[in-house]
Amino acid sequence: WKAALGNVKGVYLITDMLNGKQYVGKADGESGLWQRWCTYVLTGHGGNKELRDLLGTHPPEYLANFQFSILEIADSRASDEQIGLRESHWKRVLKSREHGYNSN
């Protein structure tokens, strides 16, 4: 998994299985999805304000309710701008700004 996820950029989805709210994120760093998801393992929230606030009011066990999915993968040579555009597309389609954990 590390090699496969480390060689692709992309857009991912985190679903809170307790309430159905979703968070759409992007992985456009050098080590792709692997690097981005490792950040969630370390922090629980990956730096996202909405997830940080949620986890600040729940016990650490709440993380077990998060389901991670890949929405779209891109070649490691894809530009950050391309990945950002695809992330915005998925936020619109899934309405994660209006009904989820995306505030941007």
GROMACS .gro file of N, CA and C in nm:
model
  312
    1TRP      N    1   0.081  -0.119   0.000
    1TRP     CA    2   0.000   0.000   0.000
    1TRP      C    3   0.085   0.125   0.000
    2LYS      N    4   0.192   0.121   0.074
    2LYS     CA    5   0.276   0.240   0.084
    2LYS      C    6   0.329   0.280  -0.054
    3ALA      N    7   0.380   0.186  -0.130
    3ALA     CA    8   0.433   0.217  -0.263
    3ALA      C    9   0.322   0.267  -0.356
    4ALA      N   10   0.209   0.198  -0.354
    4ALA     CA   11   0.099   0.236  -0.443
    4ALA      C   12   0.045   0.375  -0.409
    5LEU      N   13   0.017   0.400  -0.282
    5LEU     CA   14  -0.038   0.530  -0.242
    5LEU      C   15   0.066   0.641  -0.245
    6GLY      N   16   0.192   0.606  -0.233
    6GLY     CA   17   0.298   0.706  -0.234
    6GLY      C   18   0.334   0.754  -0.373
    7ASN      N   19   0.284   0.686  -0.476
    7ASN     CA   20   0.317   0.723  -0.613
    7ASN      C   21   0.203   0.790  -0.688
    8VAL      N   22   0.096   0.824  -0.618
    8VAL     CA   23  -0.017   0.891  -0.684
    8VAL      C   24  -0.064   1.009  -0.600
    9LYS      N   25  -0.106   1.110  -0.670
    9LYS     CA   26  -0.175   1.222  -0.608
    9LYS      C   27  -0.324   1.194  -0.624
   10GLY      N   28  -0.406   1.273  -0.558
   10GLY     CA   29  -0.548   1.250  -0.577
   10GLY      C   30  -0.637   1.324  -0.482
   11VAL      N   31  -0.764   1.287  -0.488
   11VAL     CA   32  -0.868   1.344  -0.405
   11VAL      C   33  -0.929   1.230  -0.324
   12TYR      N   34  -0.948   1.254  -0.196
   12TYR     CA   35  -0.999   1.150  -0.107
   12TYR      C   36  -1.120   1.200  -0.029
   13LEU      N   37  -1.188   1.108   0.031
   13LEU     CA   38  -1.308   1.136   0.108
   13LEU      C   39  -1.296   1.072   0.245
   14ILE      N   40  -1.329   1.148   0.347
   14ILE     CA   41  -1.342   1.093   0.481
   14ILE      C   42  -1.489   1.104   0.518
   15THR      N   43  -1.549   0.993   0.552
   15THR     CA   44  -1.690   0.991   0.591
   15THR      C   45  -1.701   0.958   0.738
   16ASP      N   46  -1.774   1.041   0.810
   16ASP     CA   47  -1.804   1.016   0.950
   16ASP      C   48  -1.923   0.920   0.951
   17MET      N   49  -1.899   0.797   0.985
   17MET     CA   50  -2.001   0.694   0.975
   17MET      C   51  -2.112   0.710   1.079
   18LEU      N   52  -2.093   0.794   1.181
   18LEU     CA   53  -2.198   0.817   1.280
   18LEU      C   54  -2.304   0.914   1.231
   19ASN      N   55  -2.262   1.017   1.158
   19ASN     CA   56  -2.358   1.119   1.117
   19ASN      C   57  -2.365   1.139   0.966
   20GLY      N   58  -2.282   1.071   0.890
   20GLY     CA   59  -2.285   1.081   0.745
   20GLY      C   60  -2.214   1.202   0.686
   21LYS      N   61  -2.162   1.289   0.771
   21LYS     CA   62  -2.091   1.406   0.719
   21LYS      C   63  -1.962   1.363   0.650
   22GLN      N   64  -1.926   1.441   0.547
   22GLN     CA   65  -1.810   1.406   0.469
   22GLN      C   66  -1.709   1.520   0.464
   23TYR      N   67  -1.585   1.482   0.444
   23TYR     CA   68  -1.477   1.577   0.422
   23TYR      C   69  -1.403   1.534   0.295
   24VAL      N   70  -1.390   1.626   0.202
   24VAL     CA   71  -1.315   1.602   0.079
   24VAL      C   72  -1.181   1.670   0.093
   25GLY      N   73  -1.074   1.597   0.066
   25GLY     CA   74  -0.939   1.651   0.074
   25GLY      C   75  -0.857   1.613  -0.048
   26LYS      N   76  -0.741   1.674  -0.057
   26LYS     CA   77  -0.653   1.645  -0.170
   26LYS      C   78  -0.515   1.606  -0.119
   27ALA      N   79  -0.449   1.527  -0.198
   27ALA     CA   80  -0.312   1.488  -0.171
   27ALA      C   81  -0.231   1.528  -0.292
   28ASP      N   82  -0.154   1.635  -0.279
   28ASP     CA   83  -0.075   1.683  -0.391
   28ASP      C   84   0.073   1.694  -0.356
   29GLY      N   85   0.110   1.638  -0.243
   29GLY     CA   86   0.250   1.642  -0.200
   29GLY      C   87   0.336   1.542  -0.273
   30GLU      N   88   0.463   1.546  -0.245
   30GLU     CA   89   0.562   1.462  -0.313
   30GLU      C   90   0.536   1.313  -0.294
   31SER      N   91   0.489   1.274  -0.177
   31SER     CA   92   0.463   1.132  -0.150
   31SER      C   93   0.315   1.097  -0.157
   32GLY      N   94   0.237   1.180  -0.224
   32GLY     CA   95   0.099   1.151  -0.257
   32GLY      C   96   0.006   1.119  -0.143
   33LEU      N   97  -0.086   1.028  -0.172
   33LEU     CA   98  -0.188   0.992  -0.076
   33LEU      C   99  -0.129   0.930   0.051
   34TRP      N  100  -0.023   0.855   0.037
   34TRP     CA  101   0.039   0.793   0.154
   34TRP      C  102   0.081   0.898   0.255
   35GLN      N  103   0.150   0.999   0.210
   35GLN     CA  104   0.198   1.105   0.299
   35GLN      C  105   0.081   1.177   0.365
   36ARG      N  106  -0.021   1.206   0.287
   36ARG     CA  107  -0.135   1.281   0.341
   36ARG      C  108  -0.208   1.199   0.446
   37TRP      N  109  -0.230   1.072   0.417
   37TRP     CA  110  -0.301   0.988   0.512
   37TRP      C  111  -0.219   0.961   0.636
   38CYS      N  112  -0.088   0.959   0.626
   38CYS     CA  113  -0.001   0.943   0.744
   38CYS      C  114  -0.021   1.061   0.839
   39THR      N  115  -0.047   1.178   0.784
   39THR     CA  116  -0.073   1.295   0.867
   39THR      C  117  -0.198   1.273   0.951
   40TYR      N  118  -0.300   1.209   0.893
   40TYR     CA  119  -0.421   1.179   0.971
   40TYR      C  120  -0.393   1.077   1.080
   41VAL      N  121  -0.308   0.983   1.052
   41VAL     CA  122  -0.273   0.883   1.154
   41VAL      C  123  -0.207   0.953   1.273
   42LEU      N  124  -0.120   1.048   1.244
   42LEU     CA  125  -0.047   1.118   1.351
   42LEU      C  126  -0.134   1.216   1.429
   43THR      N  127  -0.221   1.289   1.357
   43THR     CA  128  -0.297   1.397   1.421
   43THR      C  129  -0.444   1.366   1.443
   44GLY      N  130  -0.500   1.279   1.361
   44GLY     CA  131  -0.643   1.251   1.367
   44GLY      C  132  -0.725   1.345   1.281
   45HIS      N  133  -0.671   1.463   1.251
   45HIS     CA  134  -0.748   1.563   1.178
   45HIS      C  135  -0.678   1.617   1.054
   46GLY      N  136  -0.552   1.585   1.036
   46GLY     CA  137  -0.479   1.629   0.918
   46GLY      C  138  -0.466   1.780   0.903
   47GLY      N  139  -0.495   1.853   1.010
   47GLY     CA  140  -0.486   1.998   1.005
   47GLY      C  141  -0.616   2.068   0.966
   48ASN      N  142  -0.719   1.991   0.935
   48ASN     CA  143  -0.848   2.048   0.896
   48ASN      C  144  -0.918   2.106   1.018
   49LYS      N  145  -0.961   2.231   1.009
   49LYS     CA  146  -1.023   2.300   1.121
   49LYS      C  147  -1.149   2.231   1.171
   50GLU      N  148  -1.237   2.195   1.079
   50GLU     CA  149  -1.364   2.132   1.119
   50GLU      C  150  -1.340   1.998   1.189
   51LEU      N  151  -1.250   1.918   1.137
   51LEU     CA  152  -1.220   1.790   1.201
   51LEU      C  153  -1.149   1.810   1.334
   52ARG      N  154  -1.061   1.909   1.339
   52ARG     CA  155  -0.991   1.940   1.465
   52ARG      C  156  -1.092   1.980   1.573
   53ASP      N  157  -1.188   2.066   1.536
   53ASP     CA  158  -1.291   2.108   1.632
   53ASP      C  159  -1.377   1.989   1.677
   54LEU      N  160  -1.414   1.904   1.582
   54LEU     CA  161  -1.494   1.786   1.615
   54LEU      C  162  -1.420   1.695   1.713
   55LEU      N  163  -1.295   1.667   1.682
   55LEU     CA  164  -1.218   1.577   1.767
   55LEU      C  165  -1.184   1.639   1.902
   56GLY      N  166  -1.186   1.772   1.908
   56GLY     CA  167  -1.161   1.839   2.035
   56GLY      C  168  -1.275   1.822   2.134
   57THR      N  169  -1.392   1.780   2.084
   57THR     CA  170  -1.508   1.762   2.171
   57THR      C  171  -1.547   1.615   2.189
   58HIS      N  172  -1.466   1.525   2.134
   58HIS     CA  173  -1.495   1.381   2.144
   58HIS      C  174  -1.368   1.307   2.191
   59PRO      N  175  -1.387   1.190   2.247
   59PRO     CA  176  -1.270   1.111   2.289
   59PRO      C  177  -1.193   1.059   2.167
   60PRO      N  178  -1.067   1.023   2.183
   60PRO     CA  179  -0.986   0.974   2.071
   60PRO      C  180  -1.048   0.856   1.996
   61GLU      N  181  -1.129   0.778   2.064
   61GLU     CA  182  -1.192   0.662   2.002
   61GLU      C  183  -1.286   0.701   1.888
   62TYR      N  184  -1.326   0.829   1.885
   62TYR     CA  185  -1.417   0.875   1.779
   62TYR      C  186  -1.358   0.854   1.640
   63LEU      N  187  -1.226   0.854   1.633
   63LEU     CA  188  -1.159   0.834   1.504
   63LEU      C  189  -1.199   0.704   1.436
   64ALA      N  190  -1.238   0.606   1.513
   64ALA     CA  191  -1.279   0.477   1.455
   64ALA      C  192  -1.402   0.491   1.367
   65ASN      N  193  -1.473   0.602   1.378
   65ASN     CA  194  -1.592   0.626   1.296
   65ASN      C  195  -1.559   0.681   1.158
   66PHE      N  196  -1.434   0.713   1.131
   66PHE     CA  197  -1.395   0.771   1.003
   66PHE      C  198  -1.362   0.661   0.902
   67GLN      N  199  -1.424   0.673   0.787
   67GLN     CA  200  -1.395   0.581   0.676
   67GLN      C  201  -1.325   0.661   0.567
   68PHE      N  202  -1.210   0.614   0.523
   68PHE     CA  203  -1.131   0.680   0.419
   68PHE      C  204  -1.155   0.613   0.285
   69SER      N  205  -1.176   0.693   0.182
   69SER     CA  206  -1.197   0.643   0.046
   69SER      C  207  -1.120   0.731  -0.052
   70ILE      N  208  -1.084   0.672  -0.163
   70ILE     CA  209  -1.021   0.748  -0.271
   70ILE      C  210  -1.128   0.781  -0.374
   71LEU      N  211  -1.145   0.909  -0.403
   71LEU     CA  212  -1.241   0.952  -0.504
   71LEU      C  213  -1.180   0.953  -0.643
   72GLU      N  214  -1.054   0.994  -0.650
   72GLU     CA  215  -0.990   1.011  -0.780
   72GLU      C  216  -0.839   1.009  -0.762
   73ILE      N  217  -0.771   0.939  -0.849
   73ILE     CA  218  -0.626   0.941  -0.845
   73ILE      C  219  -0.573   1.013  -0.967
   74ALA      N  220  -0.452   1.066  -0.954
   74ALA     CA  221  -0.386   1.136  -1.063
   74ALA      C  222  -0.240   1.095  -1.064
   75ASP      N  223  -0.180   1.109  -1.177
   75ASP     CA  224  -0.038   1.081  -1.192
   75ASP      C  225   0.042   1.171  -1.100
   76SER      N  226   0.155   1.122  -1.055
   76SER     CA  227   0.240   1.200  -0.964
   76SER      C  228   0.291   1.329  -1.029
   77ARG      N  229   0.283   1.337  -1.162
   77ARG     CA  230   0.326   1.459  -1.232
   77ARG      C  231   0.215   1.562  -1.248
   78ALA      N  232   0.094   1.531  -1.202
   78ALA     CA  233  -0.016   1.626  -1.211
   78ALA      C  234   0.017   1.750  -1.129
   79SER      N  235  -0.023   1.864  -1.178
   79SER     CA  236   0.008   1.989  -1.108
   79SER      C  237  -0.083   2.006  -0.985
   80ASP      N  238  -0.034   2.083  -0.889
   80ASP     CA  239  -0.113   2.113  -0.770
   80ASP      C  240  -0.243   2.182  -0.810
   81GLU      N  241  -0.238   2.265  -0.913
   81GLU     CA  242  -0.358   2.334  -0.961
   81GLU      C  243  -0.462   2.235  -1.012
   82GLN      N  244  -0.417   2.136  -1.088
   82GLN     CA  245  -0.510   2.034  -1.139
   82GLN      C  246  -0.576   1.958  -1.024
   83ILE      N  247  -0.497   1.921  -0.926
   83ILE     CA  248  -0.551   1.847  -0.812
   83ILE      C  249  -0.650   1.935  -0.735
   84GLY      N  250  -0.617   2.061  -0.718
   84GLY     CA  251  -0.706   2.155  -0.649
   84GLY      C  252  -0.839   2.172  -0.721
   85LEU      N  253  -0.836   2.175  -0.853
   85LEU     CA  254  -0.959   2.187  -0.931
   85LEU      C  255  -1.047   2.063  -0.913
   86ARG      N  256  -0.985   1.947  -0.910
   86ARG     CA  257  -1.061   1.823  -0.892
   86ARG      C  258  -1.118   1.814  -0.751
   87GLU      N  259  -1.042   1.863  -0.653
   87GLU     CA  260  -1.092   1.866  -0.516
   87GLU      C  261  -1.217   1.954  -0.509
   88SER      N  262  -1.210   2.073  -0.569
   88SER     CA  263  -1.325   2.164  -0.570
   88SER      C  264  -1.446   2.101  -0.638
   89HIS      N  265  -1.421   2.029  -0.747
   89HIS     CA  266  -1.528   1.959  -0.816
   89HIS      C  267  -1.601   1.864  -0.722
   90TRP      N  268  -1.525   1.781  -0.650
   90TRP     CA  269  -1.586   1.684  -0.561
   90TRP      C  270  -1.657   1.750  -0.443
   91LYS      N  271  -1.604   1.861  -0.394
   91LYS     CA  272  -1.672   1.934  -0.287
   91LYS      C  273  -1.809   1.982  -0.334
   92ARG      N  274  -1.815   2.030  -0.459
   92ARG     CA  275  -1.943   2.074  -0.515
   92ARG      C  276  -2.039   1.957  -0.533
   93VAL      N  277  -1.990   1.850  -0.591
   93VAL     CA  278  -2.075   1.733  -0.620
   93VAL      C  279  -2.131   1.671  -0.492
   94LEU      N  280  -2.048   1.657  -0.392
   94LEU     CA  281  -2.090   1.592  -0.267
   94LEU      C  282  -2.148   1.689  -0.164
   95LYS      N  283  -2.145   1.819  -0.197
   95LYS     CA  284  -2.200   1.923  -0.108
   95LYS      C  285  -2.136   1.919   0.031
   96SER      N  286  -2.006   1.891   0.033
   96SER     CA  287  -1.938   1.877   0.163
   96SER      C  288  -1.913   2.010   0.232
   97ARG      N  289  -1.928   2.119   0.159
   97ARG     CA  290  -1.917   2.250   0.225
   97ARG      C  291  -2.047   2.281   0.299
   98GLU      N  292  -2.159   2.250   0.237
   98GLU     CA  293  -2.289   2.281   0.295
   98GLU      C  294  -2.330   2.181   0.403
   99HIS      N  295  -2.295   2.054   0.383
   99HIS     CA  296  -2.345   1.949   0.471
   99HIS      C  297  -2.237   1.861   0.531
  100GLY      N  298  -2.113   1.906   0.524
  100GLY     CA  299  -2.004   1.823   0.572
  100GLY      C  300  -1.903   1.902   0.653
  101TYR      N  301  -1.779   1.856   0.645
  101TYR     CA  302  -1.672   1.914   0.726
  101TYR      C  303  -1.578   2.005   0.647
  102ASN      N  304  -1.613   2.040   0.523
  102ASN     CA  305  -1.531   2.134   0.448
  102ASN      C  306  -1.581   2.276   0.470
  103SER      N  307  -1.493   2.361   0.519
  103SER     CA  308  -1.533   2.502   0.539
  103SER      C  309  -1.474   2.591   0.431
  104ASN      N  310  -1.389   2.535   0.346
  104ASN     CA  311  -1.331   2.616   0.238
  104ASN      C  312  -1.374   2.565   0.102
   0.00000   0.00000   0.00000
